[in-house]
PDB file of C-alpha atoms in Angstrom:
ATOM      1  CA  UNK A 493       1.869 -24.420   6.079  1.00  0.00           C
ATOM      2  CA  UNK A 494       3.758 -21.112   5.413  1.00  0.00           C
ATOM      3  CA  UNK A 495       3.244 -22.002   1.519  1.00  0.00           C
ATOM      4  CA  UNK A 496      -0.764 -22.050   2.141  1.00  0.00           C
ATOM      5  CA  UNK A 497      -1.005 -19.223   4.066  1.00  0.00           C
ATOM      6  CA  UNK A 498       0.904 -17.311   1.500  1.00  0.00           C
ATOM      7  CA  UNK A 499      -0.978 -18.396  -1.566  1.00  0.00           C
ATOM      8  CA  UNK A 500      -3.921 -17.766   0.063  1.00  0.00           C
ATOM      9  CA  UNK A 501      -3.215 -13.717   1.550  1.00  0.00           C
ATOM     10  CA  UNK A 502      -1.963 -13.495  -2.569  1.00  0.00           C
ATOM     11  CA  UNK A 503      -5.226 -15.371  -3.665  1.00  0.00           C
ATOM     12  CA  UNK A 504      -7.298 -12.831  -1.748  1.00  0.00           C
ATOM     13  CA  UNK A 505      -5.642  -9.678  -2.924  1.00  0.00           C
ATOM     14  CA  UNK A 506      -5.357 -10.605  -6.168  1.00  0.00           C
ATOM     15  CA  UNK A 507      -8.947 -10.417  -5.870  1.00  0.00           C
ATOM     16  CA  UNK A 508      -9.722  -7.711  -4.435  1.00  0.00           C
ATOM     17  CA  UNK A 509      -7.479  -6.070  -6.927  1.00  0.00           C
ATOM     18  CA  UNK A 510      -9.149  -7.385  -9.851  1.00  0.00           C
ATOM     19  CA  UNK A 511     -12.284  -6.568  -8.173  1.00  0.00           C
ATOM     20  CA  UNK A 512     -11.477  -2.554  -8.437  1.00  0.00           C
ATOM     21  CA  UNK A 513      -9.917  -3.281 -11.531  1.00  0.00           C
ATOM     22  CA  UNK A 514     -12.940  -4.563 -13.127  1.00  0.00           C
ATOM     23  CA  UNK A 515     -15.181  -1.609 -11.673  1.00  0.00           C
ATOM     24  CA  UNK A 516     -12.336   0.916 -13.058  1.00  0.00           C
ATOM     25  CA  UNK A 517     -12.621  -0.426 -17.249  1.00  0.00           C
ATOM     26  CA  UNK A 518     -13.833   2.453 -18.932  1.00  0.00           C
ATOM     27  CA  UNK A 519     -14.625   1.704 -22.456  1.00  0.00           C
ATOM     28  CA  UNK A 520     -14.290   4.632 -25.690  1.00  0.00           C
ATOM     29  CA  UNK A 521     -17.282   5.474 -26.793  1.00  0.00           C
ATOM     30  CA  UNK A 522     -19.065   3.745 -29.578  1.00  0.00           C
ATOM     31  CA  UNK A 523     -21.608   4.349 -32.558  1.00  0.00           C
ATOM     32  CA  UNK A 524     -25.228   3.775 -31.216  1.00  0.00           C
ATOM     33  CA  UNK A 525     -27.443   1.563 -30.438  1.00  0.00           C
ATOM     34  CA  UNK A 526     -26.264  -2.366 -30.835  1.00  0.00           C
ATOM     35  CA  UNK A 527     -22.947  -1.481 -32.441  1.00  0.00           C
ATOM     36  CA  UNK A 528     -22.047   0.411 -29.987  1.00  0.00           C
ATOM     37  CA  UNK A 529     -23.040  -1.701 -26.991  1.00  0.00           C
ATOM     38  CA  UNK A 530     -20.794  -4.461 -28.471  1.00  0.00           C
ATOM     39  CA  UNK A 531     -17.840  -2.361 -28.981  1.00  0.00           C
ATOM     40  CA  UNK A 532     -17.718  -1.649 -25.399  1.00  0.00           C
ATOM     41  CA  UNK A 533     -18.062  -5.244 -24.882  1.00  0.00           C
ATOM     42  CA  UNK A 534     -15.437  -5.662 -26.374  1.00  0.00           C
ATOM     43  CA  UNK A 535     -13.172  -2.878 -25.763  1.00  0.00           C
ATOM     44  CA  UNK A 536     -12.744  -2.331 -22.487  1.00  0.00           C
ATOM     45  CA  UNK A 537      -9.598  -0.647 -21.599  1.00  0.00           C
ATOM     46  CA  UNK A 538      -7.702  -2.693 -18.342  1.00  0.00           C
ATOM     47  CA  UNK A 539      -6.162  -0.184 -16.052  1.00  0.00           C
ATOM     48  CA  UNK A 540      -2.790   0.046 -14.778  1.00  0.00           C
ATOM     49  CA  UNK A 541      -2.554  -1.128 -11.533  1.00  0.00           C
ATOM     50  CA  UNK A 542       0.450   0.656  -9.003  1.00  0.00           C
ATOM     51  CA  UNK A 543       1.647  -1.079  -5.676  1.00  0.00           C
ATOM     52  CA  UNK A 544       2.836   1.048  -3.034  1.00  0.00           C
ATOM     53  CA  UNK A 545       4.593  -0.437  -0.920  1.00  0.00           C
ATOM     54  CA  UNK A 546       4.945   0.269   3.247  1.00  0.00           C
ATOM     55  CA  UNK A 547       7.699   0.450   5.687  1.00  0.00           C
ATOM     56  CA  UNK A 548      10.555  -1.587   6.727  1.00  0.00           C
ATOM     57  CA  UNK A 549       9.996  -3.181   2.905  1.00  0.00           C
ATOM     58  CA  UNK A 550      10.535  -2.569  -1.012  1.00  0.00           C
ATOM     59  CA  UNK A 551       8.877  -3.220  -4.008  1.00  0.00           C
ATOM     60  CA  UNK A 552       9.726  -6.691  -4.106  1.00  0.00           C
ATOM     61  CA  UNK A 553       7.602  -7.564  -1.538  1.00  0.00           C
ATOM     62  CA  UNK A 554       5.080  -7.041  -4.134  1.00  0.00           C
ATOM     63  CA  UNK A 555       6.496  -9.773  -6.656  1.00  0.00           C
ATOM     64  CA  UNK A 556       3.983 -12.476  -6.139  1.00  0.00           C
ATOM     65  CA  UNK A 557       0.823 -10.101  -6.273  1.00  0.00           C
ATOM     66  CA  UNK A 558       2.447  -8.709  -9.313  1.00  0.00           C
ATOM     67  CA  UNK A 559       2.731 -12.240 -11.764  1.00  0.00           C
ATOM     68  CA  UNK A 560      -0.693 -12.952 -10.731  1.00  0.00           C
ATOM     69  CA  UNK A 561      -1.634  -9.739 -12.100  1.00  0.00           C
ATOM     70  CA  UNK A 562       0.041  -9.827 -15.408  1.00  0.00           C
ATOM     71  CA  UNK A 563      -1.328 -13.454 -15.593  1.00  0.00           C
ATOM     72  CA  UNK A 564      -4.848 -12.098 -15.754  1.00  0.00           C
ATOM     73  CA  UNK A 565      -3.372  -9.226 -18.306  1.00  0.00           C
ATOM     74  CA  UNK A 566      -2.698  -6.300 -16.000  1.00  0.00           C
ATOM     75  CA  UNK A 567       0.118  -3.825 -16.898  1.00  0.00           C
ATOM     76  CA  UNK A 568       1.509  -3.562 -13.190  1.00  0.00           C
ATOM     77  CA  UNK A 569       4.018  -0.748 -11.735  1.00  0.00           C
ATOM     78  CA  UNK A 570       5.557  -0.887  -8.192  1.00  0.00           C
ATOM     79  CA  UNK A 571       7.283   2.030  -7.655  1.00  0.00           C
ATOM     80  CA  UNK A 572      10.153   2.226  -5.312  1.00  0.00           C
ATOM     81  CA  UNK A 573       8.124   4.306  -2.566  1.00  0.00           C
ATOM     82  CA  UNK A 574      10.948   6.832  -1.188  1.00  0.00           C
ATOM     83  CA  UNK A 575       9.849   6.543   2.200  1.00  0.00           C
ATOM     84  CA  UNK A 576      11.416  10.081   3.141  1.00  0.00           C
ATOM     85  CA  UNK A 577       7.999  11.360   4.535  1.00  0.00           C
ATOM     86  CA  UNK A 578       4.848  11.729   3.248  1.00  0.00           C
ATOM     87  CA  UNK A 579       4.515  15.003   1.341  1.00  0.00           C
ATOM     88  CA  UNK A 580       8.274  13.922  -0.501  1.00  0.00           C
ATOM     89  CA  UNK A 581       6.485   9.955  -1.002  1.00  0.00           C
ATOM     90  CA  UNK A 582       3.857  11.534  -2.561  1.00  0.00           C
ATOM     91  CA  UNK A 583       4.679  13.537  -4.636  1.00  0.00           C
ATOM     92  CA  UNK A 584       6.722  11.323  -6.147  1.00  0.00           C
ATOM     93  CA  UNK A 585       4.096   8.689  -6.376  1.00  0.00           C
ATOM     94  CA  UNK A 586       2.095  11.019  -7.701  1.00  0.00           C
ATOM     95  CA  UNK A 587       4.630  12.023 -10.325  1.00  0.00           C
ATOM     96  CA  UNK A 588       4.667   8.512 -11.400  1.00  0.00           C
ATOM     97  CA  UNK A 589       0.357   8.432 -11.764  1.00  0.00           C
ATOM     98  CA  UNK A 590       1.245  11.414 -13.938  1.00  0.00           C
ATOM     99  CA  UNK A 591       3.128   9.386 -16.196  1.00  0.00           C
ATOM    100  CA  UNK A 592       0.435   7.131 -17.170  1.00  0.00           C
ATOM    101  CA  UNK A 593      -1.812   7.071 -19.440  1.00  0.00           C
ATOM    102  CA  UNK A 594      -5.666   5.745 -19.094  1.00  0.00           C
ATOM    103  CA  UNK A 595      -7.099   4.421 -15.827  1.00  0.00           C
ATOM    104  CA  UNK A 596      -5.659   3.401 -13.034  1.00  0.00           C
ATOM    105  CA  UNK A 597      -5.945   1.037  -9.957  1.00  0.00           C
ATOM    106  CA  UNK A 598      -3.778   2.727  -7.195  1.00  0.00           C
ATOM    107  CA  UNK A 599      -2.919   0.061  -4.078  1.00  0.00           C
ATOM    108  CA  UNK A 600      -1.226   0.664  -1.136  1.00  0.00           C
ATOM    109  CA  UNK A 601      -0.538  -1.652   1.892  1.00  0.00           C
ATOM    110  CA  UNK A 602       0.426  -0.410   5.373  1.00  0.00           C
ATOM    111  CA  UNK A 603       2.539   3.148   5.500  1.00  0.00           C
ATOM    112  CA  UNK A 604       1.943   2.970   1.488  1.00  0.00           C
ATOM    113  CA  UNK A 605      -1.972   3.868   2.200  1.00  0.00           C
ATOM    114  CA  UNK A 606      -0.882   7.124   3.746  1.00  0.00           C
ATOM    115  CA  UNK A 607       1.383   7.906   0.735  1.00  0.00           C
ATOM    116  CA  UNK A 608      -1.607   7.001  -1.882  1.00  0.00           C
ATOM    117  CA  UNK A 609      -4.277   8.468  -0.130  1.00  0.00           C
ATOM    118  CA  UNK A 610      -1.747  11.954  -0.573  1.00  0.00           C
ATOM    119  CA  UNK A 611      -0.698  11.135  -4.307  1.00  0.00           C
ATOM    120  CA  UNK A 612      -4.121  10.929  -5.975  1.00  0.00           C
ATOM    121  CA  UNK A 613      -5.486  13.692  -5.344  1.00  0.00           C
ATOM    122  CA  UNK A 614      -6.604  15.428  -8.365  1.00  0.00           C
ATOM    123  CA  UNK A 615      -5.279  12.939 -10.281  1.00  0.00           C
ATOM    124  CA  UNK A 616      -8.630  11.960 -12.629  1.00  0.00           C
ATOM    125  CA  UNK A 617      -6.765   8.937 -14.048  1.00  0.00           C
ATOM    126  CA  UNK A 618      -7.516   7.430 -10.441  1.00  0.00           C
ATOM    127  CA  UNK A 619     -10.688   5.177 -10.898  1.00  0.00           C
ATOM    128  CA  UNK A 620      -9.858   3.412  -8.030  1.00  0.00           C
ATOM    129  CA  UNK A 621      -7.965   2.995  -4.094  1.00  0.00           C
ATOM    130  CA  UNK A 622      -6.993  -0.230  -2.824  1.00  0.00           C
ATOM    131  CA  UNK A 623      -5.938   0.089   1.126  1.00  0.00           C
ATOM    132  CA  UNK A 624      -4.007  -3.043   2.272  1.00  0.00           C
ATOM    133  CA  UNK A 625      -4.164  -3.283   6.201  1.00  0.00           C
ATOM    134  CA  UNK A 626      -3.233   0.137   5.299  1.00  0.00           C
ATOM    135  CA  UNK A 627      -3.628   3.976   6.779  1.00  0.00           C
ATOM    136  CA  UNK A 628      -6.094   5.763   5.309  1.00  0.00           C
ATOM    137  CA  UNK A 629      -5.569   9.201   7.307  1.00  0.00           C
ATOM    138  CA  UNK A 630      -8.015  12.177   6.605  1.00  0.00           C
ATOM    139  CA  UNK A 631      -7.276  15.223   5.646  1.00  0.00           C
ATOM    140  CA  UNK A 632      -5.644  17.083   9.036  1.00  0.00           C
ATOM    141  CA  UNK A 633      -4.728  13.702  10.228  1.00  0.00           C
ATOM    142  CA  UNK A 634      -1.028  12.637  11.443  1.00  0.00           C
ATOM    143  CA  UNK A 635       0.195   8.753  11.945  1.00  0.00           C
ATOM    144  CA  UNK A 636       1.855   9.123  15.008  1.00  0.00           C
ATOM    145  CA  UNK A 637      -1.829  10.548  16.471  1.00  0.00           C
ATOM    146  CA  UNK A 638      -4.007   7.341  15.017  1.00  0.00           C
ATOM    147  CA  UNK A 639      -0.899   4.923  16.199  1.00  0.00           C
ATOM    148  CA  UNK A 640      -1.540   6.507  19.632  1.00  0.00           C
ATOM    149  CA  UNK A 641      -5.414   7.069  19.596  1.00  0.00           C
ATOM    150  CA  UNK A 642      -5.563   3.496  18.387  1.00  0.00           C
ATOM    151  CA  UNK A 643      -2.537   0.986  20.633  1.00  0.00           C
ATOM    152  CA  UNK A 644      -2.506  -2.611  19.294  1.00  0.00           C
ATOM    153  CA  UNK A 645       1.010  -2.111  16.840  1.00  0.00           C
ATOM    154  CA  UNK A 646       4.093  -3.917  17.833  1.00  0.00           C
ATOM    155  CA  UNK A 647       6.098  -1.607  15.649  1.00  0.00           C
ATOM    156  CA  UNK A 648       6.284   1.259  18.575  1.00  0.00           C
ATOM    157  CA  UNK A 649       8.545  -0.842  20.771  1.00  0.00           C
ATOM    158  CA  UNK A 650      10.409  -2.792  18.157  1.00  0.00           C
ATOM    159  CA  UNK A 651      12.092   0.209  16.152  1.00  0.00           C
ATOM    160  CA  UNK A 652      15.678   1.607  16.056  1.00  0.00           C
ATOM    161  CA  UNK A 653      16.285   5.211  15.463  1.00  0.00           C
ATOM    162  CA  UNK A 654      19.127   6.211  13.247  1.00  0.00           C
ATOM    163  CA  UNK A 655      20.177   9.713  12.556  1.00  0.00           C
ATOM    164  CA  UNK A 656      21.099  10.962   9.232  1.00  0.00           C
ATOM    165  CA  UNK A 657      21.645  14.458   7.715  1.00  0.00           C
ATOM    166  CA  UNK A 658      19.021  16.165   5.626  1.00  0.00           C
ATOM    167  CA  UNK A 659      20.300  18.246   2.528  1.00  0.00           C
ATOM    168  CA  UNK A 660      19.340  20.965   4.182  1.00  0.00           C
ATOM    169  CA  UNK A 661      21.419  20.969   7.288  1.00  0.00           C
ATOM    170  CA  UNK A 662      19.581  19.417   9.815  1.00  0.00           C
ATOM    171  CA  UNK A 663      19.505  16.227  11.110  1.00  0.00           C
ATOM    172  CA  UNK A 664      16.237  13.424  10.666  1.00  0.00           C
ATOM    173  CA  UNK A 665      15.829   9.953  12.177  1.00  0.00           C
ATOM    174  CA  UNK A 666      15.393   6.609  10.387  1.00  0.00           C
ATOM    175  CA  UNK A 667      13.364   4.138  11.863  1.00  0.00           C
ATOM    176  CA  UNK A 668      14.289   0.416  11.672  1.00  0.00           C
ATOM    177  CA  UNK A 669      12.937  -2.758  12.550  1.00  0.00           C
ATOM    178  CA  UNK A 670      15.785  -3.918  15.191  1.00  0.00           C
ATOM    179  CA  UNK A 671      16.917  -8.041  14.472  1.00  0.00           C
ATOM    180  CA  UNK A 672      15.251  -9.215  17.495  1.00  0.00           C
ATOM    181  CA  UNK A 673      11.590  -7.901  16.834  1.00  0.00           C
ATOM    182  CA  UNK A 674      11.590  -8.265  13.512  1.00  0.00           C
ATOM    183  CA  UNK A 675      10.206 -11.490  12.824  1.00  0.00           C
ATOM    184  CA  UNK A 676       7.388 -10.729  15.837  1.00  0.00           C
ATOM    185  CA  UNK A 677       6.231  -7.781  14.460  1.00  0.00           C
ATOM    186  CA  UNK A 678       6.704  -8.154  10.697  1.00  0.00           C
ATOM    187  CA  UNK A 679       6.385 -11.266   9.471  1.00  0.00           C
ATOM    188  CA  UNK A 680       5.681 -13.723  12.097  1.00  0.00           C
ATOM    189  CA  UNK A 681       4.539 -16.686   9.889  1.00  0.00           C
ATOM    190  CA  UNK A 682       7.348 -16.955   7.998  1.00  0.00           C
ATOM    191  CA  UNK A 683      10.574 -18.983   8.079  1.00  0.00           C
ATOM    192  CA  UNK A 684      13.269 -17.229  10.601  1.00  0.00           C
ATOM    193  CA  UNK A 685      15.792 -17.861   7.556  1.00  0.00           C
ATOM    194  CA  UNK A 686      13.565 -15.351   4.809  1.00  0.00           C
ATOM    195  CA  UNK A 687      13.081 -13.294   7.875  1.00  0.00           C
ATOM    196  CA  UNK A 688      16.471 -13.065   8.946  1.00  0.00           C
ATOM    197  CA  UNK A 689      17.479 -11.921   5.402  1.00  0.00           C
ATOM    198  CA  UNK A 690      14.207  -9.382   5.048  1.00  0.00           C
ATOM    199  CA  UNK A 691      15.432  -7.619   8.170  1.00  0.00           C
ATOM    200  CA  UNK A 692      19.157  -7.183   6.599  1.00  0.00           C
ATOM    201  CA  UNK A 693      17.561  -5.553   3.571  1.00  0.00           C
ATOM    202  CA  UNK A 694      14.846  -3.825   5.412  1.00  0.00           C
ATOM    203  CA  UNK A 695      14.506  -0.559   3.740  1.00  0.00           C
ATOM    204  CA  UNK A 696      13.915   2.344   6.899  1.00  0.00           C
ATOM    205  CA  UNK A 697      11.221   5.161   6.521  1.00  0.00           C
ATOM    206  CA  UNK A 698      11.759   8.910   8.179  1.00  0.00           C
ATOM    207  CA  UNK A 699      10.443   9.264  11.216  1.00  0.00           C
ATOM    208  CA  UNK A 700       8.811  12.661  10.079  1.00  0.00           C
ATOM    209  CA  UNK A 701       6.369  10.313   8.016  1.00  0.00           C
ATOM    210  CA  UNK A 702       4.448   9.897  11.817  1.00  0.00           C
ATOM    211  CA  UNK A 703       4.664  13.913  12.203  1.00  0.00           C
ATOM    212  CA  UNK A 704       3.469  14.900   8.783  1.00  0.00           C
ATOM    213  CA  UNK A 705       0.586  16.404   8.095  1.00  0.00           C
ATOM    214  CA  UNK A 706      -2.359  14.567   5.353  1.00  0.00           C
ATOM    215  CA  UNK A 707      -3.282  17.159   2.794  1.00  0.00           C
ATOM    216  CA  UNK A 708      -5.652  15.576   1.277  1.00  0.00           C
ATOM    217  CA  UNK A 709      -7.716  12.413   1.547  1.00  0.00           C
ATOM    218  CA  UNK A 710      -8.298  11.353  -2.486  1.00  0.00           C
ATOM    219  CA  UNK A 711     -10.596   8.489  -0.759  1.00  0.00           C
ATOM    220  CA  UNK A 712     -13.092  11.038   0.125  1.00  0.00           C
ATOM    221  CA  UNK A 713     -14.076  11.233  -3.712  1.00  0.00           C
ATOM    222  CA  UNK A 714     -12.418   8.284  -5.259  1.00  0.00           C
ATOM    223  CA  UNK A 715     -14.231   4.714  -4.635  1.00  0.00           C
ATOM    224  CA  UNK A 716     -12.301   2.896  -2.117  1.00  0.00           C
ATOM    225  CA  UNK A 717     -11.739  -0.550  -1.094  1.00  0.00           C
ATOM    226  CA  UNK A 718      -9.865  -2.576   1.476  1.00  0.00           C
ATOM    227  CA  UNK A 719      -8.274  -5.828   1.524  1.00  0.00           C
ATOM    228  CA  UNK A 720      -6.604  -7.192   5.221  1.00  0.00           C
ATOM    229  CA  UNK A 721      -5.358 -10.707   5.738  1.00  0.00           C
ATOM    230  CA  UNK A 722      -7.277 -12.898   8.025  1.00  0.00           C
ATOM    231  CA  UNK A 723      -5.809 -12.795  11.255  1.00  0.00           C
ATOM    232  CA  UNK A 724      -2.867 -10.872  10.350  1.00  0.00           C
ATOM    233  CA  UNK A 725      -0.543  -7.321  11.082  1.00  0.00           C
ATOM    234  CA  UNK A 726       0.661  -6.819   8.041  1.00  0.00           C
ATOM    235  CA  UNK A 727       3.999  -4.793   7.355  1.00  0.00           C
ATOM    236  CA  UNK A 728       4.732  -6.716   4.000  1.00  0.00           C
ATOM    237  CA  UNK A 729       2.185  -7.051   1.417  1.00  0.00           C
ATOM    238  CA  UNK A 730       0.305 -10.331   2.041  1.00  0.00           C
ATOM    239  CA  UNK A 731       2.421 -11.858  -0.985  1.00  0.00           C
ATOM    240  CA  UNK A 732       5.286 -12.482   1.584  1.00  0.00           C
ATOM    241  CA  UNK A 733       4.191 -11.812   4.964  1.00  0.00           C
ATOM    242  CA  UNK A 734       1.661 -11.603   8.124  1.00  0.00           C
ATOM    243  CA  UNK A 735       1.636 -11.648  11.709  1.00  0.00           C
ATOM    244  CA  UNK A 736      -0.271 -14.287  13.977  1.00  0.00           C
ATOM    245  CA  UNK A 737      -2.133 -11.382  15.761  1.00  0.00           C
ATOM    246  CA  UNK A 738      -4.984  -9.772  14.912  1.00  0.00           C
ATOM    247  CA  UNK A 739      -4.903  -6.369  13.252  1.00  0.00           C
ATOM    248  CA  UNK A 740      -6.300  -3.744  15.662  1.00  0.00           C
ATOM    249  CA  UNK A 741      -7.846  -0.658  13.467  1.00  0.00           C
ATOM    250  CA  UNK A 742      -6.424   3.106  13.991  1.00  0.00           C
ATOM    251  CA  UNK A 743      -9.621   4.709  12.613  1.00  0.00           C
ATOM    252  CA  UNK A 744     -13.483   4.034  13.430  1.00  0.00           C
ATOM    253  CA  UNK A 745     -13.890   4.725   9.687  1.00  0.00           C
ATOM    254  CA  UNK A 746     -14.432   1.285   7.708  1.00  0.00           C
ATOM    255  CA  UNK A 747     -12.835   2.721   4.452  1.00  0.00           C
ATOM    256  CA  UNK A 748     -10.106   1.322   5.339  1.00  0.00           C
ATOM    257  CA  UNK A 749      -7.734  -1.152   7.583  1.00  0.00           C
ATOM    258  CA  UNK A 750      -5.137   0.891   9.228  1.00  0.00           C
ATOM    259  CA  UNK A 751      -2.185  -0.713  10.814  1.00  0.00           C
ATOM    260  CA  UNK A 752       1.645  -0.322  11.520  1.00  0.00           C
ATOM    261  CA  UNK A 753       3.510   1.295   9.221  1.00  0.00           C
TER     262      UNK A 753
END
């Protein structure tokens, strides 16, 4: 049953992926007429596709998305997302966009869709965003507001703060996913034995991620797309994980699912 419901979540981002991808093929221009019709036929450049992942997670979460990808011939990046807060994540996401060449597919699932929405700004390599019961925040716009505005996350009441000193001095919070909500709230359809070990790897974000500030909103001028589990609140990407509840939007916009971090 887990198995299914797996393959299936992968099966449908995989998709929706490929969908974007396909839309974001640009092909180098050709001689004329015929000749250069076919050449574009058959020269189509694939983009790179980049995973971002969210909270509470790392890039791994990503590894089942990412051999169906290269499968269908995708090159496929998934950064390690620093989760430090969102004008440090994106920058260096978008440091890493810098370094590629051609077009690119840019996903991100839950927190992650804050982060890429940030990072591709200005970036005309971009073809394409891929939100993953993800944020999608507008320029102005803080997470801890649309978590607020919009209730429905079980990640509010199942998080552990934990101090830690900033290279400048001062002192910033880490949030964790304590052991006994974890499973509820992150990945309730899995085995408690993967769970178990997920939450003793979980990988904390800064709590200054909620406070920050969305400088810009790339969606507003780069095609978007969504792709949200069935019945699901997502904090993994749908390649390991889902919740048994339904996801409860943060936004009236449709651009995008938004959901726990």
């Amino acid at each position: 049953m887990h198995v299914r419901r797996m393959i299936t979540r992968r099966r449908a981002l995989v998709s929706g992926v490929a969908v974007a991808a396909t839309a974001a093929m640009v092909a180098p221009g050709g001689s004329t007429a015929v000749a250069a019709d076919h050449t574009k036929a058959q020269s189509k450049v694939k983009p790179t596709v980049v995973l971002v992942h969210g909270g509470f997670a790392d890039a791994s979460g990503w590894n089942g998305v990412i051999e169906r990808l290269q499968h269908d011939g995708y090159t496929t990046i998934a950064p390690a997302n620093p989760l430090r807060g969102i004008p440090t994540d994106a920058a260096y996401i978008a440091s890493v966009l810098e370094s590629i060449e051609g077009p690119i597919v840019l996903v991100g699932h839950s927190y992650g869709g804050a982060v890429i929405t940030n990072a591709a700004a200005g970036n005309p390599n971009v073809k394409a965003l891929v939100y993953v019961a993800a944020f999608a925040p507008d320029k102005g716009e803080q997470l801890g507001v649309l978590l607020n505005k919009y209730p429905g996350s079980l990640i509010g009441s199942s998080v552990q703060g934990v101090p830690y000193p900033n290279p400048d001095g001062t002192t910033g919070t880490d949030l964790y996913l304590r052991a006994d909500a974890f499973r509820a709230s992150f990945a309730a359809d899995l085995p408690v034995s993967t769970t178990r070990l997920m939450q003793a790897t979980q990988r904390p974000f800064s709590a200054s991620s909620l406070t920050d500030v969305t400088q810009a909103a790339a969606w507003r001028t780069i095609p978007p797309g969504r792709s949200s589990p069935p019945r699901t609140r997502p904090s993994r990407p749908p390649s390991s994980a889902g919740s048994t509840s339904a996801p409860s939007p943060t936004s009236s916009r449709s651009r995008a699912l938004r959901t726990s971090p």
